[in-house]
Amino acid sequence: MKFGHFDDVNKEYVITSPRTPLPWINYLGCEDFFSLKSNTCGGYSFYKDAKLLRLTRYRYNNVPLDSNGLYYFIKDGDTVWNPGWMPTKTELDD
């Protein structure tokens, strides 16, 4: 199954299906702040120290999972979905 493609013009990998075999992790950080966010909205953030100064919930010594238990749910008529695809796995619009 194809999950995306490289865009040479924009120098990026474009994910076209959220059903990747493993999470696609994006890293954001500077000298003091660091955050990891996956394509399915899992992840966590911390200030200076991942163990002692977490900003979002994360079990430091646990097996890494792609969920933190915090999601936004949107009800649109009879459909319930969320912006990050997980956990509802509602098909994305084109």
PDB file of N, CA and C in Angstrom:
ATOM      1  N   MET A   1       0.848  -1.185   0.000  1.00  0.00           N
ATOM      2  CA  MET A   1       0.000   0.000   0.000  1.00  0.00           C
ATOM      3  C   MET A   1       0.886   1.238   0.000  1.00  0.00           C
ATOM      4  N   LYS A   2       0.515   2.222  -0.763  1.00  0.00           N
ATOM      5  CA  LYS A   2       1.255   3.474  -0.831  1.00  0.00           C
ATOM      6  C   LYS A   2       0.691   4.445   0.219  1.00  0.00           C
ATOM      7  N   PHE A   3       1.571   5.014   1.025  1.00  0.00           N
ATOM      8  CA  PHE A   3       1.138   5.906   2.105  1.00  0.00           C
ATOM      9  C   PHE A   3       1.421   7.373   1.814  1.00  0.00           C
ATOM     10  N   GLY A   4       2.199   7.636   0.773  1.00  0.00           N
ATOM     11  CA  GLY A   4       2.531   9.003   0.441  1.00  0.00           C
ATOM     12  C   GLY A   4       3.586   9.064  -0.642  1.00  0.00           C
ATOM     13  N   HIS A   5       4.173  10.257  -0.794  1.00  0.00           N
ATOM     14  CA  HIS A   5       5.193  10.448  -1.824  1.00  0.00           C
ATOM     15  C   HIS A   5       6.092  11.626  -1.448  1.00  0.00           C
ATOM     16  N   PHE A   6       7.279  11.646  -2.060  1.00  0.00           N
ATOM     17  CA  PHE A   6       8.187  12.766  -1.876  1.00  0.00           C
ATOM     18  C   PHE A   6       7.808  13.877  -2.843  1.00  0.00           C
ATOM     19  N   ASP A   7       7.744  15.089  -2.336  1.00  0.00           N
ATOM     20  CA  ASP A   7       7.482  16.270  -3.151  1.00  0.00           C
ATOM     21  C   ASP A   7       8.816  16.989  -3.310  1.00  0.00           C
ATOM     22  N   ASP A   8       9.437  16.832  -4.477  1.00  0.00           N
ATOM     23  CA  ASP A   8      10.760  17.418  -4.705  1.00  0.00           C
ATOM     24  C   ASP A   8      10.733  18.940  -4.722  1.00  0.00           C
ATOM     25  N   VAL A   9       9.649  19.527  -5.194  1.00  0.00           N
ATOM     26  CA  VAL A   9       9.551  20.985  -5.260  1.00  0.00           C
ATOM     27  C   VAL A   9       9.553  21.592  -3.860  1.00  0.00           C
ATOM     28  N   ASN A  10       8.735  21.042  -2.960  1.00  0.00           N
ATOM     29  CA  ASN A  10       8.637  21.567  -1.595  1.00  0.00           C
ATOM     30  C   ASN A  10       9.575  20.886  -0.609  1.00  0.00           C
ATOM     31  N   LYS A  11      10.335  19.894  -1.091  1.00  0.00           N
ATOM     32  CA  LYS A  11      11.310  19.171  -0.267  1.00  0.00           C
ATOM     33  C   LYS A  11      10.669  18.603   0.996  1.00  0.00           C
ATOM     34  N   GLU A  12       9.616  17.798   0.793  1.00  0.00           N
ATOM     35  CA  GLU A  12       8.913  17.202   1.912  1.00  0.00           C
ATOM     36  C   GLU A  12       8.308  15.864   1.501  1.00  0.00           C
ATOM     37  N   TYR A  13       7.956  15.065   2.499  1.00  0.00           N
ATOM     38  CA  TYR A  13       7.223  13.831   2.250  1.00  0.00           C
ATOM     39  C   TYR A  13       5.762  14.103   2.564  1.00  0.00           C
ATOM     40  N   VAL A  14       4.885  13.838   1.626  1.00  0.00           N
ATOM     41  CA  VAL A  14       3.460  14.105   1.775  1.00  0.00           C
ATOM     42  C   VAL A  14       2.746  12.792   2.088  1.00  0.00           C
ATOM     43  N   ILE A  15       2.121  12.713   3.254  1.00  0.00           N
ATOM     44  CA  ILE A  15       1.366  11.524   3.642  1.00  0.00           C
ATOM     45  C   ILE A  15      -0.033  11.639   3.047  1.00  0.00           C
ATOM     46  N   THR A  16      -0.415  10.647   2.246  1.00  0.00           N
ATOM     47  CA  THR A  16      -1.730  10.666   1.606  1.00  0.00           C
ATOM     48  C   THR A  16      -2.719   9.722   2.279  1.00  0.00           C
ATOM     49  N   SER A  17      -2.229   8.850   3.147  1.00  0.00           N
ATOM     50  CA  SER A  17      -3.099   7.949   3.902  1.00  0.00           C
ATOM     51  C   SER A  17      -2.628   7.920   5.354  1.00  0.00           C
ATOM     52  N   PRO A  18      -3.526   8.151   6.308  1.00  0.00           N
ATOM     53  CA  PRO A  18      -3.121   8.119   7.709  1.00  0.00           C
ATOM     54  C   PRO A  18      -2.854   6.708   8.229  1.00  0.00           C
ATOM     55  N   ARG A  19      -3.128   5.699   7.424  1.00  0.00           N
ATOM     56  CA  ARG A  19      -2.977   4.301   7.863  1.00  0.00           C
ATOM     57  C   ARG A  19      -1.542   3.803   7.681  1.00  0.00           C
ATOM     58  N   THR A  20      -0.584   4.572   8.110  1.00  0.00           N
ATOM     59  CA  THR A  20       0.818   4.156   8.016  1.00  0.00           C
ATOM     60  C   THR A  20       1.060   2.986   8.965  1.00  0.00           C
ATOM     61  N   PRO A  21       1.991   2.070   8.615  1.00  0.00           N
ATOM     62  CA  PRO A  21       2.227   0.911   9.473  1.00  0.00           C
ATOM     63  C   PRO A  21       2.727   1.289  10.872  1.00  0.00           C
ATOM     64  N   LEU A  22       3.444   2.378  10.969  1.00  0.00           N
ATOM     65  CA  LEU A  22       3.922   2.932  12.241  1.00  0.00           C
ATOM     66  C   LEU A  22       3.671   4.431  12.215  1.00  0.00           C
ATOM     67  N   PRO A  23       3.636   5.083  13.362  1.00  0.00           N
ATOM     68  CA  PRO A  23       3.413   6.530  13.368  1.00  0.00           C
ATOM     69  C   PRO A  23       4.514   7.274  12.617  1.00  0.00           C
ATOM     70  N   TRP A  24       4.116   8.313  11.918  1.00  0.00           N
ATOM     71  CA  TRP A  24       5.066   9.209  11.266  1.00  0.00           C
ATOM     72  C   TRP A  24       5.259  10.365  12.238  1.00  0.00           C
ATOM     73  N   ILE A  25       6.432  10.435  12.853  1.00  0.00           N
ATOM     74  CA  ILE A  25       6.675  11.399  13.925  1.00  0.00           C
ATOM     75  C   ILE A  25       7.337  12.663  13.382  1.00  0.00           C
ATOM     76  N   ASN A  26       6.819  13.807  13.798  1.00  0.00           N
ATOM     77  CA  ASN A  26       7.413  15.100  13.478  1.00  0.00           C
ATOM     78  C   ASN A  26       7.987  15.676  14.764  1.00  0.00           C
ATOM     79  N   TYR A  27       9.175  16.236  14.667  1.00  0.00           N
ATOM     80  CA  TYR A  27       9.870  16.795  15.828  1.00  0.00           C
ATOM     81  C   TYR A  27       9.884  18.314  15.729  1.00  0.00           C
ATOM     82  N   LEU A  28       9.590  18.965  16.836  1.00  0.00           N
ATOM     83  CA  LEU A  28       9.593  20.417  16.911  1.00  0.00           C
ATOM     84  C   LEU A  28      10.353  20.792  18.170  1.00  0.00           C
ATOM     85  N   GLY A  29      11.339  21.660  18.046  1.00  0.00           N
ATOM     86  CA  GLY A  29      12.070  22.009  19.253  1.00  0.00           C
ATOM     87  C   GLY A  29      13.018  23.171  19.070  1.00  0.00           C
ATOM     88  N   CYS A  30      13.497  23.646  20.187  1.00  0.00           N
ATOM     89  CA  CYS A  30      14.533  24.670  20.239  1.00  0.00           C
ATOM     90  C   CYS A  30      15.389  24.348  21.466  1.00  0.00           C
ATOM     91  N   GLU A  31      16.113  25.288  21.969  1.00  0.00           N
ATOM     92  CA  GLU A  31      17.039  25.029  23.075  1.00  0.00           C
ATOM     93  C   GLU A  31      16.339  24.486  24.328  1.00  0.00           C
ATOM     94  N   ASP A  32      15.162  25.010  24.669  1.00  0.00           N
ATOM     95  CA  ASP A  32      14.494  24.623  25.915  1.00  0.00           C
ATOM     96  C   ASP A  32      13.198  23.830  25.737  1.00  0.00           C
ATOM     97  N   PHE A  33      12.527  23.989  24.609  1.00  0.00           N
ATOM     98  CA  PHE A  33      11.233  23.346  24.390  1.00  0.00           C
ATOM     99  C   PHE A  33      11.368  22.254  23.341  1.00  0.00           C
ATOM    100  N   PHE A  34      10.644  21.140  23.560  1.00  0.00           N
ATOM    101  CA  PHE A  34      10.693  20.049  22.597  1.00  0.00           C
ATOM    102  C   PHE A  34       9.330  19.380  22.537  1.00  0.00           C
ATOM    103  N   SER A  35       8.924  18.968  21.346  1.00  0.00           N
ATOM    104  CA  SER A  35       7.641  18.303  21.171  1.00  0.00           C
ATOM    105  C   SER A  35       7.736  17.267  20.061  1.00  0.00           C
ATOM    106  N   LEU A  36       7.048  16.157  20.237  1.00  0.00           N
ATOM    107  CA  LEU A  36       6.922  15.130  19.208  1.00  0.00           C
ATOM    108  C   LEU A  36       5.441  15.004  18.895  1.00  0.00           C
ATOM    109  N   LYS A  37       5.094  14.969  17.621  1.00  0.00           N
ATOM    110  CA  LYS A  37       3.694  14.855  17.213  1.00  0.00           C
ATOM    111  C   LYS A  37       3.613  13.905  16.035  1.00  0.00           C
ATOM    112  N   SER A  38       2.686  12.956  16.108  1.00  0.00           N
ATOM    113  CA  SER A  38       2.562  11.982  15.024  1.00  0.00           C
ATOM    114  C   SER A  38       1.469  12.387  14.040  1.00  0.00           C
ATOM    115  N   ASN A  39       1.440  11.697  12.917  1.00  0.00           N
ATOM    116  CA  ASN A  39       0.422  11.971  11.904  1.00  0.00           C
ATOM    117  C   ASN A  39      -0.986  11.616  12.370  1.00  0.00           C
ATOM    118  N   THR A  40      -1.119  10.898  13.460  1.00  0.00           N
ATOM    119  CA  THR A  40      -2.441  10.568  13.997  1.00  0.00           C
ATOM    120  C   THR A  40      -2.729  11.317  15.300  1.00  0.00           C
ATOM    121  N   CYS A  41      -1.965  12.360  15.561  1.00  0.00           N
ATOM    122  CA  CYS A  41      -2.130  13.265  16.708  1.00  0.00           C
ATOM    123  C   CYS A  41      -1.675  12.705  18.041  1.00  0.00           C
ATOM    124  N   GLY A  42      -0.891  11.669  18.045  1.00  0.00           N
ATOM    125  CA  GLY A  42      -0.249  11.240  19.284  1.00  0.00           C
ATOM    126  C   GLY A  42       0.969  12.123  19.526  1.00  0.00           C
ATOM    127  N   GLY A  43       1.533  12.071  20.706  1.00  0.00           N
ATOM    128  CA  GLY A  43       2.746  12.830  20.978  1.00  0.00           C
ATOM    129  C   GLY A  43       2.759  13.452  22.356  1.00  0.00           C
ATOM    130  N   TYR A  44       3.815  14.215  22.603  1.00  0.00           N
ATOM    131  CA  TYR A  44       3.953  14.887  23.893  1.00  0.00           C
ATOM    132  C   TYR A  44       4.902  16.063  23.764  1.00  0.00           C
ATOM    133  N   SER A  45       4.931  16.914  24.801  1.00  0.00           N
ATOM    134  CA  SER A  45       5.790  18.097  24.844  1.00  0.00           C
ATOM    135  C   SER A  45       6.449  18.194  26.207  1.00  0.00           C
ATOM    136  N   PHE A  46       7.629  18.806  26.224  1.00  0.00           N
ATOM    137  CA  PHE A  46       8.295  19.042  27.504  1.00  0.00           C
ATOM    138  C   PHE A  46       9.185  20.273  27.421  1.00  0.00           C
ATOM    139  N   TYR A  47       9.519  20.793  28.600  1.00  0.00           N
ATOM    140  CA  TYR A  47      10.389  21.957  28.739  1.00  0.00           C
ATOM    141  C   TYR A  47      11.678  21.498  29.403  1.00  0.00           C
ATOM    142  N   LYS A  48      12.766  21.541  28.695  1.00  0.00           N
ATOM    143  CA  LYS A  48      14.118  21.197  29.144  1.00  0.00           C
ATOM    144  C   LYS A  48      14.333  19.724  29.482  1.00  0.00           C
ATOM    145  N   ASP A  49      13.448  19.076  30.223  1.00  0.00           N
ATOM    146  CA  ASP A  49      13.675  17.705  30.676  1.00  0.00           C
ATOM    147  C   ASP A  49      12.428  16.849  30.441  1.00  0.00           C
ATOM    148  N   ALA A  50      12.553  15.813  29.601  1.00  0.00           N
ATOM    149  CA  ALA A  50      11.402  14.981  29.243  1.00  0.00           C
ATOM    150  C   ALA A  50      10.841  14.210  30.431  1.00  0.00           C
ATOM    151  N   LYS A  51      11.665  13.920  31.402  1.00  0.00           N
ATOM    152  CA  LYS A  51      11.197  13.147  32.555  1.00  0.00           C
ATOM    153  C   LYS A  51      10.568  14.031  33.628  1.00  0.00           C
ATOM    154  N   LEU A  52      11.167  15.183  33.888  1.00  0.00           N
ATOM    155  CA  LEU A  52      10.747  16.004  35.028  1.00  0.00           C
ATOM    156  C   LEU A  52       9.867  17.200  34.667  1.00  0.00           C
ATOM    157  N   LEU A  53       9.935  17.686  33.437  1.00  0.00           N
ATOM    158  CA  LEU A  53       9.221  18.916  33.075  1.00  0.00           C
ATOM    159  C   LEU A  53       8.299  18.715  31.871  1.00  0.00           C
ATOM    160  N   ARG A  54       7.501  17.655  31.907  1.00  0.00           N
ATOM    161  CA  ARG A  54       6.555  17.390  30.820  1.00  0.00           C
ATOM    162  C   ARG A  54       5.426  18.415  30.853  1.00  0.00           C
ATOM    163  N   LEU A  55       5.004  18.845  29.675  1.00  0.00           N
ATOM    164  CA  LEU A  55       3.867  19.758  29.564  1.00  0.00           C
ATOM    165  C   LEU A  55       2.580  19.010  29.247  1.00  0.00           C
ATOM    166  N   THR A  56       2.704  17.869  28.608  1.00  0.00           N
ATOM    167  CA  THR A  56       1.551  17.031  28.313  1.00  0.00           C
ATOM    168  C   THR A  56       1.792  15.642  28.876  1.00  0.00           C
ATOM    169  N   ARG A  57       0.731  14.900  29.057  1.00  0.00           N
ATOM    170  CA  ARG A  57       0.812  13.587  29.681  1.00  0.00           C
ATOM    171  C   ARG A  57       1.642  12.620  28.840  1.00  0.00           C
ATOM    172  N   TYR A  58       2.569  11.937  29.488  1.00  0.00           N
ATOM    173  CA  TYR A  58       3.409  10.933  28.832  1.00  0.00           C
ATOM    174  C   TYR A  58       4.068  10.102  29.914  1.00  0.00           C
ATOM    175  N   ARG A  59       4.009   8.794  29.791  1.00  0.00           N
ATOM    176  CA  ARG A  59       4.653   7.915  30.774  1.00  0.00           C
ATOM    177  C   ARG A  59       6.079   7.683  30.315  1.00  0.00           C
ATOM    178  N   TYR A  60       7.016   8.366  30.930  1.00  0.00           N
ATOM    179  CA  TYR A  60       8.413   8.417  30.486  1.00  0.00           C
ATOM    180  C   TYR A  60       9.052   7.039  30.345  1.00  0.00           C
ATOM    181  N   ASN A  61       8.855   6.148  31.294  1.00  0.00           N
ATOM    182  CA  ASN A  61       9.505   4.836  31.260  1.00  0.00           C
ATOM    183  C   ASN A  61       8.617   3.750  30.654  1.00  0.00           C
ATOM    184  N   ASN A  62       7.575   4.124  29.981  1.00  0.00           N
ATOM    185  CA  ASN A  62       6.638   3.170  29.408  1.00  0.00           C
ATOM    186  C   ASN A  62       6.998   2.889  27.951  1.00  0.00           C
ATOM    187  N   VAL A  63       6.454   1.820  27.415  1.00  0.00           N
ATOM    188  CA  VAL A  63       6.613   1.536  25.994  1.00  0.00           C
ATOM    189  C   VAL A  63       5.966   2.673  25.220  1.00  0.00           C
ATOM    190  N   PRO A  64       6.655   3.260  24.239  1.00  0.00           N
ATOM    191  CA  PRO A  64       6.073   4.378  23.494  1.00  0.00           C
ATOM    192  C   PRO A  64       4.802   3.958  22.753  1.00  0.00           C
ATOM    193  N   LEU A  65       3.779   4.745  22.894  1.00  0.00           N
ATOM    194  CA  LEU A  65       2.523   4.521  22.195  1.00  0.00           C
ATOM    195  C   LEU A  65       2.189   5.767  21.397  1.00  0.00           C
ATOM    196  N   ASP A  66       1.339   5.599  20.411  1.00  0.00           N
ATOM    197  CA  ASP A  66       0.961   6.736  19.581  1.00  0.00           C
ATOM    198  C   ASP A  66      -0.345   7.360  20.048  1.00  0.00           C
ATOM    199  N   SER A  67      -0.586   7.353  21.328  1.00  0.00           N
ATOM    200  CA  SER A  67      -1.788   8.004  21.840  1.00  0.00           C
ATOM    201  C   SER A  67      -1.511   8.489  23.252  1.00  0.00           C
ATOM    202  N   ASN A  68      -2.124   9.575  23.564  1.00  0.00           N
ATOM    203  CA  ASN A  68      -1.961  10.097  24.919  1.00  0.00           C
ATOM    204  C   ASN A  68      -3.290  10.176  25.650  1.00  0.00           C
ATOM    205  N   GLY A  69      -4.368   9.726  25.001  1.00  0.00           N
ATOM    206  CA  GLY A  69      -5.667   9.707  25.649  1.00  0.00           C
ATOM    207  C   GLY A  69      -6.416  11.017  25.604  1.00  0.00           C
ATOM    208  N   LEU A  70      -5.873  12.031  24.927  1.00  0.00           N
ATOM    209  CA  LEU A  70      -6.531  13.325  24.832  1.00  0.00           C
ATOM    210  C   LEU A  70      -6.905  13.582  23.377  1.00  0.00           C
ATOM    211  N   TYR A  71      -8.196  13.680  23.095  1.00  0.00           N
ATOM    212  CA  TYR A  71      -8.656  13.878  21.727  1.00  0.00           C
ATOM    213  C   TYR A  71      -9.781  14.896  21.697  1.00  0.00           C
ATOM    214  N   TYR A  72      -9.946  15.545  20.541  1.00  0.00           N
ATOM    215  CA  TYR A  72     -11.111  16.374  20.262  1.00  0.00           C
ATOM    216  C   TYR A  72     -12.060  15.544  19.413  1.00  0.00           C
ATOM    217  N   PHE A  73     -13.327  15.526  19.774  1.00  0.00           N
ATOM    218  CA  PHE A  73     -14.333  14.828  18.984  1.00  0.00           C
ATOM    219  C   PHE A  73     -15.304  15.856  18.431  1.00  0.00           C
ATOM    220  N   ILE A  74     -15.655  15.706  17.163  1.00  0.00           N
ATOM    221  CA  ILE A  74     -16.582  16.619  16.501  1.00  0.00           C
ATOM    222  C   ILE A  74     -17.751  15.801  15.981  1.00  0.00           C
ATOM    223  N   LYS A  75     -18.968  16.230  16.322  1.00  0.00           N
ATOM    224  CA  LYS A  75     -20.155  15.548  15.808  1.00  0.00           C
ATOM    225  C   LYS A  75     -20.756  16.419  14.719  1.00  0.00           C
ATOM    226  N   ASP A  76     -20.864  15.835  13.530  1.00  0.00           N
ATOM    227  CA  ASP A  76     -21.401  16.528  12.365  1.00  0.00           C
ATOM    228  C   ASP A  76     -22.572  15.696  11.852  1.00  0.00           C
ATOM    229  N   GLY A  77     -23.785  16.031  12.289  1.00  0.00           N
ATOM    230  CA  GLY A  77     -24.946  15.202  11.959  1.00  0.00           C
ATOM    231  C   GLY A  77     -24.832  13.873  12.680  1.00  0.00           C
ATOM    232  N   ASP A  78     -24.820  12.788  11.919  1.00  0.00           N
ATOM    233  CA  ASP A  78     -24.674  11.454  12.508  1.00  0.00           C
ATOM    234  C   ASP A  78     -23.229  10.985  12.546  1.00  0.00           C
ATOM    235  N   THR A  79     -22.313  11.779  12.010  1.00  0.00           N
ATOM    236  CA  THR A  79     -20.904  11.390  11.931  1.00  0.00           C
ATOM    237  C   THR A  79     -20.113  11.987  13.088  1.00  0.00           C
ATOM    238  N   VAL A  80     -19.313  11.158  13.741  1.00  0.00           N
ATOM    239  CA  VAL A  80     -18.393  11.628  14.784  1.00  0.00           C
ATOM    240  C   VAL A  80     -16.979  11.434  14.252  1.00  0.00           C
ATOM    241  N   TRP A  81     -16.176  12.495  14.290  1.00  0.00           N
ATOM    242  CA  TRP A  81     -14.808  12.416  13.794  1.00  0.00           C
ATOM    243  C   TRP A  81     -13.918  13.305  14.642  1.00  0.00           C
ATOM    244  N   ASN A  82     -12.647  13.276  14.365  1.00  0.00           N
ATOM    245  CA  ASN A  82     -11.714  14.174  15.038  1.00  0.00           C
ATOM    246  C   ASN A  82     -10.629  14.593  14.053  1.00  0.00           C
ATOM    247  N   PRO A  83     -10.010  15.752  14.264  1.00  0.00           N
ATOM    248  CA  PRO A  83      -9.041  16.284  13.307  1.00  0.00           C
ATOM    249  C   PRO A  83      -7.807  15.411  13.097  1.00  0.00           C
ATOM    250  N   GLY A  84      -7.482  14.555  14.024  1.00  0.00           N
ATOM    251  CA  GLY A  84      -6.262  13.771  13.906  1.00  0.00           C
ATOM    252  C   GLY A  84      -6.434  12.356  13.424  1.00  0.00           C
ATOM    253  N   TRP A  85      -7.582  11.992  12.912  1.00  0.00           N
ATOM    254  CA  TRP A  85      -7.906  10.666  12.394  1.00  0.00           C
ATOM    255  C   TRP A  85      -8.089   9.635  13.493  1.00  0.00           C
ATOM    256  N   MET A  86      -7.187   9.527  14.455  1.00  0.00           N
ATOM    257  CA  MET A  86      -7.346   8.577  15.555  1.00  0.00           C
ATOM    258  C   MET A  86      -8.161   9.241  16.658  1.00  0.00           C
ATOM    259  N   PRO A  87      -8.931   8.585  17.429  1.00  0.00           N
ATOM    260  CA  PRO A  87      -9.186   7.159  17.437  1.00  0.00           C
ATOM    261  C   PRO A  87     -10.397   6.753  16.601  1.00  0.00           C
ATOM    262  N   THR A  88     -11.134   7.724  16.008  1.00  0.00           N
ATOM    263  CA  THR A  88     -12.358   7.373  15.285  1.00  0.00           C
ATOM    264  C   THR A  88     -12.086   6.739  13.925  1.00  0.00           C
ATOM    265  N   LYS A  89     -10.941   7.046  13.333  1.00  0.00           N
ATOM    266  CA  LYS A  89     -10.533   6.527  12.012  1.00  0.00           C
ATOM    267  C   LYS A  89     -11.547   6.845  10.919  1.00  0.00           C
ATOM    268  N   THR A  90     -12.186   8.005  11.045  1.00  0.00           N
ATOM    269  CA  THR A  90     -13.118   8.455  10.021  1.00  0.00           C
ATOM    270  C   THR A  90     -12.336   8.798   8.758  1.00  0.00           C
ATOM    271  N   GLU A  91     -12.830   8.354   7.604  1.00  0.00           N
ATOM    272  CA  GLU A  91     -12.147   8.629   6.342  1.00  0.00           C
ATOM    273  C   GLU A  91     -11.973  10.134   6.155  1.00  0.00           C
ATOM    274  N   LEU A  92     -10.839  10.530   5.612  1.00  0.00           N
ATOM    275  CA  LEU A  92     -10.531  11.938   5.401  1.00  0.00           C
ATOM    276  C   LEU A  92     -11.164  12.443   4.111  1.00  0.00           C
ATOM    277  N   ASP A  93     -11.502  13.738   4.082  1.00  0.00           N
ATOM    278  CA  ASP A  93     -11.991  14.356   2.850  1.00  0.00           C
ATOM    279  C   ASP A  93     -10.829  14.529   1.890  1.00  0.00           C
ATOM    280  N   ASP A  94     -11.143  14.555   0.603  1.00  0.00           N
ATOM    281  CA  ASP A  94     -10.100  14.809  -0.406  1.00  0.00           C
ATOM    282  C   ASP A  94      -9.731  16.266  -0.428  1.00  0.00           C
TER     283      ASP A  94
END
